[in-house]
Amino acid sequence: MANGGPVEHGFPHLETVRQAVTALYRRLSYDTVQAFSVSVPPADVAFCDTDDLYLGAQRVAHELVRHYRLPDARMIVSFREMTHAANVELTAGPEYFIELNDRFRTHRRDIGAALAHEVMHVYLHRLDLSFPGTRDNEILTDTATTYLGAGWLLLDAFREDGASSQKLGYLTPEEFGYVLAKRALLFGEDPSVWFTSPQAYTAYGKGLARARRDEQQPPLTAAGWTGRRRYARDRRHAQDRHPRGAAVLPAGGPYSFTSQDRGPLRVSFPCPTCHQRIRVPVRGRVRARCGLCRTVLECDT
């Protein structure tokens, strides 16, 4: 939890975020991801100063358990002085003990954001889905929380001005915006209508621009003129100068070319939705369907 200190910006963890999205689809399946098409509504996690601290925290935790479809999990919430925003004890269940930073006693509007992250730890624990190392595993948790409909709370907890700052989670504000945008593009929702933090709007806008760039990379037909020209040059290079069976990795491009002893040149590129790599033959206009997230892609190879 950044509290008054500098907040990291930009997209330093973008590759790990994309790996996390792929891992979610592989572990959950397309149908399960689709079951999270509706985000946590603000009314379900609202917390005002007149609410009882402990009963209110238990209520919000229950709503997040319900959203993540963990009906046999019970969250016991307490508060204590600590460095991090929150902590959860991962056991066999069904009871899980969540400790929140004492700061939330007076910053109750952000209790839902902290609990969204901790309850997701329980969800991933039950799925037996994790990344090696604390940093990457926390990025996976932030990404899963956001992609499955509760992460808008974490971005909305980001506030920054000349005198103070606050940010929850391991992702930067722009990376939270990126994952929110990937979700918004998938399900057709606009999470920005729920933001109360002015800084959240800005971060979401930057994340949305980055997410749209994923859908405008060659060989997708939505690629711009510059990308298409670069792709044509790299394709000629792959066809003319490299032996069959070798992989050609163009500098600065997400795609690569390969060919077999008997077969056409193929191009490999990441799916703009789930980031699993897709291989299609180099033969002009091609319609491809991602086997993981079922996205249909119009390509000009």
CSV table of C-alpha atoms in Angstrom, one decimal:
chain,number,residue,atom,x,y,z
A,1,MET,CA,0.0,0.0,0.0
A,2,ALA,CA,1.5,3.3,-1.1
A,3,ASN,CA,0.5,5.8,1.6
A,4,GLY,CA,1.9,9.3,1.0
A,5,GLY,CA,4.9,8.1,-0.9
A,6,PRO,CA,5.6,8.0,-4.6
A,7,VAL,CA,3.3,6.0,-6.8
A,8,GLU,CA,4.8,4.1,-9.7
A,9,HIS,CA,3.2,4.8,-13.1
A,10,GLY,CA,3.3,3.3,-16.6
A,11,PHE,CA,3.3,-0.4,-17.6
A,12,PRO,CA,6.4,-2.0,-16.0
A,13,HIS,CA,4.5,-5.3,-15.3
A,14,LEU,CA,2.7,-5.6,-18.6
A,15,GLU,CA,4.1,-8.9,-19.7
A,16,THR,CA,3.3,-10.6,-16.3
A,17,VAL,CA,-0.2,-9.1,-16.5
A,18,ARG,CA,-0.7,-10.6,-19.9
A,19,GLN,CA,0.6,-14.0,-18.7
A,20,ALA,CA,-1.9,-13.8,-15.9
A,21,VAL,CA,-4.8,-13.2,-18.2
A,22,THR,CA,-3.7,-16.3,-20.2
A,23,ALA,CA,-3.4,-18.3,-17.1
A,24,LEU,CA,-6.9,-17.4,-16.0
A,25,TYR,CA,-8.4,-18.6,-19.3
A,26,ARG,CA,-6.4,-21.8,-19.1
A,27,ARG,CA,-7.4,-22.6,-15.5
A,28,LEU,CA,-11.0,-21.4,-15.6
A,29,SER,CA,-12.1,-22.0,-19.1
A,30,TYR,CA,-14.0,-19.7,-21.5
A,31,ASP,CA,-17.4,-20.6,-20.0
A,32,THR,CA,-16.3,-19.7,-16.4
A,33,VAL,CA,-14.8,-16.4,-17.4
A,34,GLN,CA,-18.0,-15.5,-19.2
A,35,ALA,CA,-19.9,-16.2,-16.0
A,36,PHE,CA,-18.2,-13.1,-14.5
A,37,SER,CA,-19.7,-10.8,-17.1
A,38,VAL,CA,-21.3,-8.5,-14.5
A,39,SER,CA,-19.0,-6.5,-12.2
A,40,VAL,CA,-19.5,-6.0,-8.5
A,41,PRO,CA,-22.0,-3.1,-8.3
A,42,PRO,CA,-21.1,-0.1,-6.1
A,43,ALA,CA,-24.2,-0.5,-4.0
A,44,ASP,CA,-23.1,-4.0,-2.8
A,45,VAL,CA,-19.7,-2.8,-1.5
A,46,ALA,CA,-20.7,0.7,-0.3
A,47,PHE,CA,-19.4,1.5,3.1
A,48,CYS,CA,-20.3,4.8,4.9
A,49,ASP,CA,-19.0,6.3,8.2
A,50,THR,CA,-22.3,5.4,10.0
A,51,ASP,CA,-22.0,1.7,9.3
A,52,ASP,CA,-20.7,-0.5,12.1
A,53,LEU,CA,-17.0,-1.2,11.3
A,54,TYR,CA,-17.0,-4.9,11.9
A,55,LEU,CA,-20.5,-5.7,10.7
A,56,GLY,CA,-19.9,-3.6,7.6
A,57,ALA,CA,-16.6,-5.2,6.8
A,58,GLN,CA,-18.2,-8.7,7.2
A,59,ARG,CA,-21.1,-7.6,4.9
A,60,VAL,CA,-18.7,-6.4,2.2
A,61,ALA,CA,-16.6,-9.6,2.5
A,62,HIS,CA,-19.8,-11.7,2.1
A,63,GLU,CA,-20.7,-9.8,-1.1
A,64,LEU,CA,-17.3,-10.5,-2.6
A,65,VAL,CA,-17.5,-14.2,-1.6
A,66,ARG,CA,-20.8,-14.3,-3.4
A,67,HIS,CA,-19.4,-12.5,-6.5
A,68,TYR,CA,-16.5,-15.0,-6.7
A,69,ARG,CA,-18.9,-17.9,-6.2
A,70,LEU,CA,-17.3,-19.2,-3.0
A,71,PRO,CA,-20.5,-20.2,-1.1
A,72,ASP,CA,-18.7,-22.4,1.4
A,73,ALA,CA,-16.1,-19.8,2.4
A,74,ARG,CA,-16.5,-17.6,5.5
A,75,MET,CA,-14.3,-14.5,5.9
A,76,ILE,CA,-13.5,-13.3,9.5
A,77,VAL,CA,-12.3,-9.7,9.2
A,78,SER,CA,-10.2,-7.9,11.8
A,79,PHE,CA,-8.0,-4.8,12.0
A,80,ARG,CA,-4.5,-4.2,13.2
A,81,GLU,CA,-1.4,-2.0,12.7
A,82,MET,CA,0.6,-3.4,9.7
A,83,THR,CA,2.8,-2.2,6.8
A,84,HIS,CA,0.6,-3.7,4.0
A,85,ALA,CA,-3.0,-2.9,3.3
A,86,ALA,CA,-4.2,-6.4,4.3
A,87,ASN,CA,-3.3,-10.0,4.8
A,88,VAL,CA,-5.2,-13.3,4.5
A,89,GLU,CA,-4.4,-16.6,6.1
A,90,LEU,CA,-4.7,-19.3,3.5
A,91,THR,CA,-5.9,-22.6,5.0
A,92,ALA,CA,-8.1,-25.5,4.0
A,93,GLY,CA,-11.1,-23.4,5.0
A,94,PRO,CA,-14.0,-23.0,5.2
A,95,GLU,CA,-13.0,-20.1,7.5
A,96,TYR,CA,-10.4,-17.6,6.4
A,97,PHE,CA,-9.0,-14.8,8.6
A,98,ILE,CA,-8.4,-11.5,6.9
A,99,GLU,CA,-6.5,-8.7,8.6
A,100,LEU,CA,-7.0,-5.1,7.4
A,101,ASN,CA,-4.6,-2.2,8.1
A,102,ASP,CA,-5.8,0.0,11.0
A,103,ARG,CA,-5.9,2.9,8.4
A,104,PHE,CA,-9.2,1.5,7.1
A,105,ARG,CA,-10.9,2.3,10.4
A,106,THR,CA,-11.0,5.9,9.1
A,107,HIS,CA,-10.8,5.2,5.4
A,108,ARG,CA,-13.8,2.9,5.1
A,109,ARG,CA,-14.7,3.7,1.5
A,110,ASP,CA,-11.6,1.6,0.5
A,111,ILE,CA,-12.4,-1.5,2.6
A,112,GLY,CA,-14.1,-3.1,-0.4
A,113,ALA,CA,-10.9,-2.6,-2.5
A,114,ALA,CA,-8.7,-4.3,0.1
A,115,LEU,CA,-11.1,-7.1,0.6
A,116,ALA,CA,-11.5,-7.7,-3.1
A,117,HIS,CA,-7.8,-8.5,-3.4
A,118,GLU,CA,-7.7,-10.7,-0.3
A,119,VAL,CA,-10.8,-12.7,-1.2
A,120,MET,CA,-9.3,-13.3,-4.6
A,121,HIS,CA,-6.3,-14.8,-2.8
A,122,VAL,CA,-8.7,-17.4,-1.4
A,123,TYR,CA,-10.3,-18.0,-4.8
A,124,LEU,CA,-6.9,-18.6,-6.5
A,125,HIS,CA,-5.8,-20.7,-3.6
A,126,ARG,CA,-8.7,-23.0,-4.1
A,127,LEU,CA,-8.0,-23.1,-7.8
A,128,ASP,CA,-4.4,-24.0,-7.0
A,129,LEU,CA,-3.4,-21.2,-9.4
A,130,SER,CA,-0.3,-19.2,-8.6
A,131,PHE,CA,2.9,-17.7,-10.0
A,132,PRO,CA,6.3,-18.3,-8.6
A,133,GLY,CA,7.6,-15.5,-6.4
A,134,THR,CA,5.7,-13.0,-4.3
A,135,ARG,CA,5.8,-10.2,-6.8
A,136,ASP,CA,4.4,-12.2,-9.7
A,137,ASN,CA,1.8,-13.9,-7.6
A,138,GLU,CA,0.5,-10.6,-6.3
A,139,ILE,CA,0.3,-9.3,-9.9
A,140,LEU,CA,-1.7,-12.4,-10.8
A,141,THR,CA,-4.0,-11.7,-7.9
A,142,ASP,CA,-4.5,-8.0,-8.9
A,143,THR,CA,-5.1,-9.1,-12.5
A,144,ALA,CA,-7.6,-11.8,-11.6
A,145,THR,CA,-9.4,-9.4,-9.2
A,146,THR,CA,-9.8,-6.9,-12.0
A,147,TYR,CA,-10.5,-9.2,-14.9
A,148,LEU,CA,-13.2,-11.0,-12.9
A,149,GLY,CA,-15.1,-7.9,-12.0
A,150,ALA,CA,-14.0,-6.4,-8.7
A,151,GLY,CA,-10.8,-4.6,-9.6
A,152,TRP,CA,-12.4,-1.3,-10.4
A,153,LEU,CA,-12.5,-0.9,-6.6
A,154,LEU,CA,-8.7,-1.1,-6.5
A,155,LEU,CA,-8.3,1.5,-9.2
A,156,ASP,CA,-10.8,3.8,-7.6
A,157,ALA,CA,-8.8,3.6,-4.4
A,158,PHE,CA,-5.9,5.4,-6.2
A,159,ARG,CA,-5.7,9.1,-5.2
A,160,GLU,CA,-2.8,11.4,-5.7
A,161,ASP,CA,-2.3,15.2,-5.4
A,162,GLY,CA,0.6,17.5,-4.5
A,163,ALA,CA,0.4,16.7,-0.8
A,164,SER,CA,-0.5,13.0,-0.5
A,165,SER,CA,-1.1,9.8,-2.4
A,166,GLN,CA,-2.7,6.4,-1.9
A,167,LYS,CA,-2.6,3.3,-4.0
A,168,LEU,CA,-3.6,-0.3,-3.3
A,169,GLY,CA,-2.3,-3.4,-5.0
A,170,TYR,CA,0.9,-4.2,-6.9
A,171,LEU,CA,-0.2,-3.0,-10.4
A,172,THR,CA,0.3,0.6,-11.4
A,173,PRO,CA,-2.8,2.7,-11.9
A,174,GLU,CA,-2.3,2.5,-15.7
A,175,GLU,CA,-2.0,-1.3,-15.5
A,176,PHE,CA,-5.2,-1.5,-13.5
A,177,GLY,CA,-6.8,0.6,-16.2
A,178,TYR,CA,-5.4,-1.7,-18.9
A,179,VAL,CA,-6.9,-4.9,-17.3
A,180,LEU,CA,-10.2,-3.0,-16.7
A,181,ALA,CA,-10.2,-2.0,-20.3
A,182,LYS,CA,-9.5,-5.5,-21.5
A,183,ARG,CA,-12.5,-6.6,-19.5
A,184,ALA,CA,-14.6,-3.7,-20.8
A,185,LEU,CA,-13.8,-4.5,-24.4
A,186,LEU,CA,-14.8,-8.1,-23.8
A,187,PHE,CA,-18.1,-7.6,-22.0
A,188,GLY,CA,-19.1,-4.2,-23.3
A,189,GLU,CA,-19.2,-2.4,-19.9
A,190,ASP,CA,-17.9,1.0,-18.9
A,191,PRO,CA,-16.4,0.9,-15.4
A,192,SER,CA,-15.5,4.5,-15.4
A,193,VAL,CA,-19.1,5.4,-14.4
A,194,TRP,CA,-18.3,4.0,-10.9
A,195,PHE,CA,-15.1,6.0,-10.2
A,196,THR,CA,-15.1,8.5,-7.5
A,197,SER,CA,-11.4,9.2,-7.8
A,198,PRO,CA,-10.4,11.8,-10.5
A,199,GLN,CA,-7.1,10.1,-11.0
A,200,ALA,CA,-8.8,6.8,-11.7
A,201,TYR,CA,-10.4,8.3,-14.9
A,202,THR,CA,-7.0,9.4,-16.2
A,203,ALA,CA,-5.3,6.0,-15.5
A,204,TYR,CA,-8.2,4.1,-17.1
A,205,GLY,CA,-8.0,6.3,-20.2
A,206,LYS,CA,-4.3,5.4,-20.6
A,207,GLY,CA,-5.0,1.7,-19.9
A,208,LEU,CA,-7.8,1.8,-22.5
A,209,ALA,CA,-5.5,3.3,-25.1
A,210,ARG,CA,-2.9,0.6,-24.5
A,211,ALA,CA,-5.6,-2.2,-24.6
A,212,ARG,CA,-6.9,-0.9,-28.0
A,213,ARG,CA,-3.3,-1.1,-29.4
A,214,ASP,CA,-3.4,-4.9,-28.7
A,215,GLU,CA,-6.3,-5.0,-31.3
A,216,GLN,CA,-4.4,-3.0,-33.8
A,217,GLN,CA,-1.2,-5.0,-34.3
A,218,PRO,CA,-0.4,-6.9,-37.5
A,219,PRO,CA,-1.4,-9.3,-38.9
A,220,LEU,CA,-4.8,-8.2,-37.6
A,221,THR,CA,-6.7,-6.2,-40.3
A,222,ALA,CA,-7.3,-3.4,-37.8
A,223,ALA,CA,-3.5,-2.6,-37.8
A,224,GLY,CA,-2.6,0.9,-39.0
A,225,TRP,CA,-0.7,1.8,-42.1
A,226,THR,CA,2.7,1.9,-40.4
A,227,GLY,CA,2.3,-1.5,-38.8
A,228,ARG,CA,1.1,-3.0,-42.0
A,229,ARG,CA,4.1,-1.7,-43.9
A,230,ARG,CA,6.5,-3.0,-41.3
A,231,TYR,CA,4.8,-6.3,-41.4
A,232,ALA,CA,5.1,-6.6,-45.2
A,233,ARG,CA,8.8,-5.8,-44.9
A,234,ASP,CA,9.3,-8.5,-42.2
A,235,ARG,CA,7.3,-11.0,-44.2
A,236,ARG,CA,9.5,-10.5,-47.3
A,237,HIS,CA,12.6,-10.9,-45.1
A,238,ALA,CA,11.2,-14.2,-43.8
A,239,GLN,CA,10.4,-15.5,-47.2
A,240,ASP,CA,13.6,-14.5,-49.0
A,241,ARG,CA,16.5,-14.8,-46.5
A,242,HIS,CA,15.8,-17.6,-44.1
A,243,PRO,CA,15.8,-21.4,-44.5
A,244,ARG,CA,12.7,-23.4,-43.9
A,245,GLY,CA,12.3,-24.6,-40.3
A,246,ALA,CA,13.9,-21.4,-38.9
A,247,ALA,CA,12.0,-18.9,-36.8
A,248,VAL,CA,12.3,-15.2,-37.7
A,249,LEU,CA,11.7,-12.8,-34.9
A,250,PRO,CA,11.4,-9.2,-36.3
A,251,ALA,CA,12.7,-6.5,-34.0
A,252,GLY,CA,10.0,-4.5,-32.3
A,253,GLY,CA,7.1,-6.7,-33.5
A,254,PRO,CA,4.9,-9.1,-31.5
A,255,TYR,CA,4.7,-11.6,-34.3
A,256,SER,CA,7.2,-14.1,-35.6
A,257,PHE,CA,7.4,-16.3,-38.8
A,258,THR,CA,8.2,-20.0,-39.0
A,259,SER,CA,8.1,-22.5,-41.8
A,260,GLN,CA,8.3,-26.3,-42.0
A,261,ASP,CA,10.1,-28.5,-44.5
A,262,ARG,CA,6.9,-29.1,-46.4
A,263,GLY,CA,4.4,-26.4,-45.8
A,264,PRO,CA,3.7,-22.7,-46.1
A,265,LEU,CA,5.2,-19.9,-44.1
A,266,ARG,CA,3.3,-19.3,-40.9
A,267,VAL,CA,3.0,-16.3,-38.7
A,268,SER,CA,2.6,-16.5,-34.9
A,269,PHE,CA,1.1,-13.7,-32.8
A,270,PRO,CA,-0.7,-13.1,-29.5
A,271,CYS,CA,-4.5,-13.2,-29.3
A,272,PRO,CA,-5.5,-9.6,-28.4
A,273,THR,CA,-8.1,-11.0,-25.8
A,274,CYS,CA,-6.3,-13.7,-23.9
A,275,HIS,CA,-2.7,-13.4,-25.2
A,276,GLN,CA,-2.3,-17.0,-26.1
A,277,ARG,CA,-0.2,-17.2,-29.3
A,278,ILE,CA,-2.0,-18.2,-32.5
A,279,ARG,CA,-0.4,-19.6,-35.7
A,280,VAL,CA,-1.9,-19.1,-39.1
A,281,PRO,CA,-0.6,-19.6,-42.6
A,282,VAL,CA,0.8,-16.6,-44.5
A,283,ARG,CA,-1.6,-16.5,-47.5
A,284,GLY,CA,-3.5,-13.2,-47.4
A,285,ARG,CA,-6.9,-12.7,-45.7
A,286,VAL,CA,-7.5,-15.3,-43.0
A,287,ARG,CA,-10.1,-15.7,-40.3
A,288,ALA,CA,-8.7,-17.3,-37.2
A,289,ARG,CA,-10.5,-18.4,-34.0
A,290,CYS,CA,-8.6,-18.5,-30.7
A,291,GLY,CA,-9.0,-21.9,-29.2
A,292,LEU,CA,-8.7,-20.6,-25.6
A,293,CYS,CA,-11.0,-17.6,-25.5
A,294,ARG,CA,-12.9,-18.2,-28.7
A,295,THR,CA,-12.3,-14.7,-30.1
A,296,VAL,CA,-12.7,-14.6,-33.9
A,297,LEU,CA,-9.8,-12.6,-35.5
A,298,GLU,CA,-9.7,-11.1,-39.0
A,299,CYS,CA,-6.2,-11.2,-40.2
A,300,ASP,CA,-4.3,-10.1,-43.3
A,301,THR,CA,-1.2,-12.3,-43.3
